[in-house]
Coordinates of C-alpha atoms in Angstrom, one line a residue:
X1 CA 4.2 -45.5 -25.6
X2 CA 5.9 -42.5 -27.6
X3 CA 2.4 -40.7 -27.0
X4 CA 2.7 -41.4 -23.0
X5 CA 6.2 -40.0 -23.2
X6 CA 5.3 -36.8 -24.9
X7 CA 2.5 -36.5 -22.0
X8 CA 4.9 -37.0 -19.3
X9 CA 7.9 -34.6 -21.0
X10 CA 4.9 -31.8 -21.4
X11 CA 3.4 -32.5 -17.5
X12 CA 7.1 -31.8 -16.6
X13 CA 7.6 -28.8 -18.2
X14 CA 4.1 -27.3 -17.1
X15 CA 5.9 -28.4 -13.7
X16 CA 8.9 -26.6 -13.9
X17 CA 7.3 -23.8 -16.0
X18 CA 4.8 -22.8 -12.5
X19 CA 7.5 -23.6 -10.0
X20 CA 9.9 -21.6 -11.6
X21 CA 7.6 -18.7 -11.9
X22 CA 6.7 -19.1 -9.0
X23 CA 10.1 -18.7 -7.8
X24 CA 10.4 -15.8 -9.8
X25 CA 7.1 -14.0 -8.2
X26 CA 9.3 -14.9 -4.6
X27 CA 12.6 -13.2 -5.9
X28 CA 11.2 -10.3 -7.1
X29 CA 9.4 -9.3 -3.7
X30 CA 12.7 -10.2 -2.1
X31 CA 14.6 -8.3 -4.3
X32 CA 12.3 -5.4 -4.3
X33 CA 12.7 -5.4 -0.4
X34 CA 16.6 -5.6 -1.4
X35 CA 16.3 -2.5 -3.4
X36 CA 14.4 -0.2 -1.4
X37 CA 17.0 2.4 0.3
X38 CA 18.0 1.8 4.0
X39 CA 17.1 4.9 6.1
X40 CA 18.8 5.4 9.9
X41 CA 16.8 6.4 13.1
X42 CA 17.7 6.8 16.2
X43 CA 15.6 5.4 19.3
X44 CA 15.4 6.6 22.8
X45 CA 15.3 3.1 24.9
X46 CA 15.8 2.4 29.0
X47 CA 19.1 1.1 28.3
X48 CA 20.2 -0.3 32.0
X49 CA 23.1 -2.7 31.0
X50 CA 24.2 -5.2 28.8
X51 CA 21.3 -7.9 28.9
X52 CA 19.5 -5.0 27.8
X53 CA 21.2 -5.0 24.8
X54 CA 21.1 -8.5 23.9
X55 CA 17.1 -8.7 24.3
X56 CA 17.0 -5.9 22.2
X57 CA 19.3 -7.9 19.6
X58 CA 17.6 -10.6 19.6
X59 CA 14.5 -9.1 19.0
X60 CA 15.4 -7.5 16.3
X61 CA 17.7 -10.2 14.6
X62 CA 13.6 -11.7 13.6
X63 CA 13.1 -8.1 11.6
X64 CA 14.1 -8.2 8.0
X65 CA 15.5 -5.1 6.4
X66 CA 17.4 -4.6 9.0
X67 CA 21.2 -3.8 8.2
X68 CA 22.9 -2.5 10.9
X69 CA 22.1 -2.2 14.4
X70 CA 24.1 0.2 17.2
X71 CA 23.8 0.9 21.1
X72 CA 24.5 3.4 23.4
X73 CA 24.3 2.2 27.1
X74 CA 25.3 6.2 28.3
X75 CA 23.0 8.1 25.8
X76 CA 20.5 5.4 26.0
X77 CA 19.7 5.2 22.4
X78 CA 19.3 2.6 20.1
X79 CA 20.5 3.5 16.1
X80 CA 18.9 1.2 13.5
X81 CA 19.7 1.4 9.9
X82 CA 16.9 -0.6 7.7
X83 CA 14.2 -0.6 5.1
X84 CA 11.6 -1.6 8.1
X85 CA 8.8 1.0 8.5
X86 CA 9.4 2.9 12.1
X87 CA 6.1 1.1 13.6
X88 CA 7.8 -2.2 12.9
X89 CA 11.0 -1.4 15.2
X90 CA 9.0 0.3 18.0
X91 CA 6.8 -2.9 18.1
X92 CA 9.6 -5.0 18.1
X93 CA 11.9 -3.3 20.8
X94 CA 8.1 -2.8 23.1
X95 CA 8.1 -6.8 22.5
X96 CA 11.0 -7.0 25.0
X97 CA 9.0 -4.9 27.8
X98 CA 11.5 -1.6 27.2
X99 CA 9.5 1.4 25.4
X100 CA 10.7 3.7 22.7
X101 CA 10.8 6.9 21.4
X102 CA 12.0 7.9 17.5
X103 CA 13.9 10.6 17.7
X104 CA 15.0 11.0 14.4
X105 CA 14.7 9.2 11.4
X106 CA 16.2 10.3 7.5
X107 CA 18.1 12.7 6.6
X108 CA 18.2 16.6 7.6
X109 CA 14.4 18.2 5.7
X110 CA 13.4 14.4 4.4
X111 CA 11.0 13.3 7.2
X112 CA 7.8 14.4 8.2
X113 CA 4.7 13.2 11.0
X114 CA 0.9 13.8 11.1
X115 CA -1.0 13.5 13.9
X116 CA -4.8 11.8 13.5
X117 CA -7.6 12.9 15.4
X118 CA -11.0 13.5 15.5
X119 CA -12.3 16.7 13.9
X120 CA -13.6 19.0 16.1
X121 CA -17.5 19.0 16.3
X122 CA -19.3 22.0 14.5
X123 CA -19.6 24.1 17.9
X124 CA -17.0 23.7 20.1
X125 CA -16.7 27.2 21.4
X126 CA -17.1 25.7 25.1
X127 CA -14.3 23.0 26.2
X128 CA -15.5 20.3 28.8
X129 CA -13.1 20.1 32.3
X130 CA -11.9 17.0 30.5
X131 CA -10.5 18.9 27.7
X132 CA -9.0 21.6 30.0
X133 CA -7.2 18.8 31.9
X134 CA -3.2 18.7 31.9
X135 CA -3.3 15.3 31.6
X136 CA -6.3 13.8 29.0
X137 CA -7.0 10.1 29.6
X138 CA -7.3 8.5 25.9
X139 CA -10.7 8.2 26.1
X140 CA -11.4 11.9 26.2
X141 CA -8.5 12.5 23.8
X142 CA -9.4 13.1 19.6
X143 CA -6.1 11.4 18.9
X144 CA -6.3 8.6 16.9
X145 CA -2.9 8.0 15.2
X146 CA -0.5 8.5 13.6
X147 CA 1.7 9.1 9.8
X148 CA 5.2 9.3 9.5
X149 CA 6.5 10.0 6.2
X150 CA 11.0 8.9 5.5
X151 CA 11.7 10.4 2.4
X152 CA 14.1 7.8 1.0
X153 CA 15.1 9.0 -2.8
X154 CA 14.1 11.7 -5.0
X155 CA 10.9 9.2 -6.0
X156 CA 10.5 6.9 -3.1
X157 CA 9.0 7.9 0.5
X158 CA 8.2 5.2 2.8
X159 CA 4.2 5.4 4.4
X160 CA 3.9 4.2 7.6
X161 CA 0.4 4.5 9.5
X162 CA -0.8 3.1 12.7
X163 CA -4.5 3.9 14.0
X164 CA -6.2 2.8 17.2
X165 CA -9.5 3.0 18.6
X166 CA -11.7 3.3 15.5
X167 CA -14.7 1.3 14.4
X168 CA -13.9 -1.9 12.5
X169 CA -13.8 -1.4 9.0
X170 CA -12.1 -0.2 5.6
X171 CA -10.5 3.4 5.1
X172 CA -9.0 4.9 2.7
X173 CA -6.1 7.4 3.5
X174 CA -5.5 10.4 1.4
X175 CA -3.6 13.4 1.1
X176 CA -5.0 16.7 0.5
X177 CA -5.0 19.9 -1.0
X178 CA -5.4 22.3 1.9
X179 CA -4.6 21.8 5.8
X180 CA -7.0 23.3 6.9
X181 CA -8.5 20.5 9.4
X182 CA -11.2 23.1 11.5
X183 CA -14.3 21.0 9.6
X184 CA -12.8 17.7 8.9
X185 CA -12.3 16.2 5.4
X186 CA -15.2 18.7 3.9
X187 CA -12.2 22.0 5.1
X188 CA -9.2 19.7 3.5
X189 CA -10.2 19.9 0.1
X190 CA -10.3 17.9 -2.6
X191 CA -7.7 15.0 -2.9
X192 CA -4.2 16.5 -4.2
X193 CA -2.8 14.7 -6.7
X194 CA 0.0 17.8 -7.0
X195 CA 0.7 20.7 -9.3
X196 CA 1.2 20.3 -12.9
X197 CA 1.3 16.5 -12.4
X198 CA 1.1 15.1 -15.6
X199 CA 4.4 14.1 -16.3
X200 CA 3.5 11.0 -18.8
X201 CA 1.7 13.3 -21.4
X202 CA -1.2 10.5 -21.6
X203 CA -3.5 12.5 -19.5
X204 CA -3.0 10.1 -16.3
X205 CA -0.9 11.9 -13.2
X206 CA 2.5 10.1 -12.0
X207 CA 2.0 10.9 -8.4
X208 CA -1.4 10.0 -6.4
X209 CA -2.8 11.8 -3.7
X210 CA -5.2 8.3 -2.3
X211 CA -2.4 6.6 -0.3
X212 CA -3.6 3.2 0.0
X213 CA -6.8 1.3 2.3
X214 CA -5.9 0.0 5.5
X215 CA -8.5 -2.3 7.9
X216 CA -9.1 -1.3 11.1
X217 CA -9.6 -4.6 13.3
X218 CA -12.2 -6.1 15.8
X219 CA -9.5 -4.4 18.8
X220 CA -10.0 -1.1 16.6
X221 CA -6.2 -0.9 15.5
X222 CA -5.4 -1.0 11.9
X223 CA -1.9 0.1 10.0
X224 CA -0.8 0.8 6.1
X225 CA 2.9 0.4 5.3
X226 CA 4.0 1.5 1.7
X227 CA 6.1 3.5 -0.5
X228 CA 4.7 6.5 -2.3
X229 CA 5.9 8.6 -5.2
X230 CA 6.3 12.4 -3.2
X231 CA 8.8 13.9 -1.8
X232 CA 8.1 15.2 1.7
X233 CA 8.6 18.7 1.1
X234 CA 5.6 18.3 -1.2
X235 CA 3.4 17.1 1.6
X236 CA 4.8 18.7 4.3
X237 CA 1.8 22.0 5.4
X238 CA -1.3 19.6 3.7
X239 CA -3.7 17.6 5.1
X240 CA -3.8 14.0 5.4
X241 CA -7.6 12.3 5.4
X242 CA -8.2 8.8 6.8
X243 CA -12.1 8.0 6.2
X244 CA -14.3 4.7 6.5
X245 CA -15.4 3.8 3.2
X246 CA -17.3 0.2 4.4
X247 CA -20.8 0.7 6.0
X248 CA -21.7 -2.1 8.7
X249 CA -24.5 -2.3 11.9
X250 CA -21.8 -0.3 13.8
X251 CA -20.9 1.9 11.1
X252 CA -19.8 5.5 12.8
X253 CA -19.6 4.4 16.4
X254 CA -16.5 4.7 18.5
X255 CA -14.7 1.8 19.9
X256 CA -12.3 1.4 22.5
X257 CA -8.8 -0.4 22.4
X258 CA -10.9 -3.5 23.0
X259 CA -14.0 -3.3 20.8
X260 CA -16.8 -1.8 22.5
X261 CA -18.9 0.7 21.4
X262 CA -18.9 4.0 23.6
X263 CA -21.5 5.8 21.2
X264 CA -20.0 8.6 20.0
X265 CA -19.9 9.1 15.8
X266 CA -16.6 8.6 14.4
X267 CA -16.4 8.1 10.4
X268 CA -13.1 9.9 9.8
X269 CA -10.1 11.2 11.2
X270 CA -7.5 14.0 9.5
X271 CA -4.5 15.8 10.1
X272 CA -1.7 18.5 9.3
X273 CA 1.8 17.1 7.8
X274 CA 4.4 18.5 9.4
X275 CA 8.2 18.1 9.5
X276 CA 9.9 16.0 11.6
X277 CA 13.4 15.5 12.8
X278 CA 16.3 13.7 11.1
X279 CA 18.6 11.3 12.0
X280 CA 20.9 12.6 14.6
X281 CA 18.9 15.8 14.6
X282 CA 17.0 15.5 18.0
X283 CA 19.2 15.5 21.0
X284 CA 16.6 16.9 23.4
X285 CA 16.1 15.4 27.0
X286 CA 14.1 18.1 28.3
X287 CA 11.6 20.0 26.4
X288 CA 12.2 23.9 26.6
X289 CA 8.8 24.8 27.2
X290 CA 7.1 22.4 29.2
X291 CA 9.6 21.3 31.4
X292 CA 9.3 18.0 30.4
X293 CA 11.6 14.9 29.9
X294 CA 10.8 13.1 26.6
X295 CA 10.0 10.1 28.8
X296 CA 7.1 12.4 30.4
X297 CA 5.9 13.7 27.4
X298 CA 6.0 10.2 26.0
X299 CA 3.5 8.9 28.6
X300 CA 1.5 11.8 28.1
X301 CA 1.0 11.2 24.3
X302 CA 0.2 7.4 24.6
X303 CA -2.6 8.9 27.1
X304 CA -3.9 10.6 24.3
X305 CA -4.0 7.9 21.7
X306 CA -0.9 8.3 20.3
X307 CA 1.2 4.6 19.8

């Protein structure tokens, strides 16, 4: 009897012991998302009236990280002050059938954008009519994605990476050391891990130039959310790599939105960093050279590839 007692008393503890780490492992991923620093951006979004407003609320209100939330039915912007990665909100206000723009996220010098593509092929001296158009279709554009980097602390910047129209597969995204993007990743350079980076003394750098591996699915999207150790500043002028690093039957062919193969090699696709706008910091309508409302220029980037 005293021995089946001791057997039951030690079963509960095990019990207990794995729930409440368990419960642990969950509080610490809340509390880390608790931790991270809220950043504001502002959204241009067809505001028409006030039922626009509450779909876009109650969109929203399903988005965690999100701690404060502000509409302007004359301006037609949306301001949204939260730890959610930009991609996330865009989705999420698209979800109601309204688009939107960012048009400024961070504070003033803290955010910066690259823009994935294709590298040009090795003679490309000639440009098809396509290519000469005004208005490129997304199947004859090299855009492929896109980074946005939100500085969010001296040590934290959040990563947020959305690709389209690539092969299915694994990739790993990288900065590097030059931006020089004429001949793909072999003109970047190697993978910069930053200047006199070893801050620990062991040998081992603090900062990281590979940013993570994101998977690209059977529609050909794929996206990497995550914080990084740089501050933009440090980024801002290199380039950015994201290359396939899985082989498969349809390893290097090109896919469309839906899956299909359209022949054409694609194993990579890099970028510049540049800097971006912050918070508050983008009040244009019309764009000074083109002529262009952003809404215009909007439609004309998501006709190159651009989400």
């Amino acid at each position: 009897m005293r021995l089946l007692s001791r057997r039951a008393a030690y079963n509960s503890l095990t019990f207990f012991t794995g729930a409440a780490a368990f419960y642990t492992y969950q509080n610490y991923n809340q509390h880390r998302k608790k931790m991270l620093p809220p950043y504001e951006a502002t959204f241009s979004v067809p505001l028409k009236c006030e039922s626009c407003v509450d779909d876009i609320k109650g969109a929203l209100s399903k988005v965690e990280g999100i701690s404060k939330t502000t509409f302007s039915l004359p301006s037609s912007l949306v301001t949204i002050t939260s730890t959610a990665p930009p991609s996330t909100l865009i989705t999420t206000i698209q979800s109601t059938g309204r688009d939107a723009i960012l048009r400024g996220s961070g504070q003033p010098n803290s955010a910066a954008v690259c823009i994935l593509e294709i590298p040009p092929p090795p003679s490309s001296s000639s440009a098809s009519p396509s290519e000469k158009s005004n208005k490129p279709t997304k199947k004859d554009s090299p855009v492929r994605g896109l980074a946005r980097l939100i500085q969010l602390s001296d040590t934290l910047t959040l990563l947020d990476v959305t690709l389209t129209a690539l092969p299915p597969g694994k990739y790993r995204v990288s900065v590097r050391q030059k931006g020089d993007i004429s001949a793909g990743s072999a003109s970047l350079g190697p993978v910069y891990d930053g200047e006199n980076n070893n801050c620990n003394g062991d040998g081992r750098s603090k900062r990281k130039g590979e940013l993570g591996v994101l998977e690209i699915d059977g529609k050909g999207r794929g996206n990497l959310v995550g914080e990084v150790g740089w501050r933009v500043w440090e980024l801002v002028g290199r380039g950015m790599c994201v290359e396939r690093i899985h082989g498969g039957d349809d390893e290097g062919k090109e896919v469309n939105g839906e899956g299909k193969g359209r022949g054409q090699r694609v194993t990579e696709v890099v970028g510049v960093v540049a800097r971006s706008a912050g918070v508050w910091e983008n009040e244009k309508v019309v764009c000074g050279c083109s002529g262009k409302t952003v809404w215009e220029e909007r439609e004309e980037m998501v006709g190159r590839g651009m989400l």
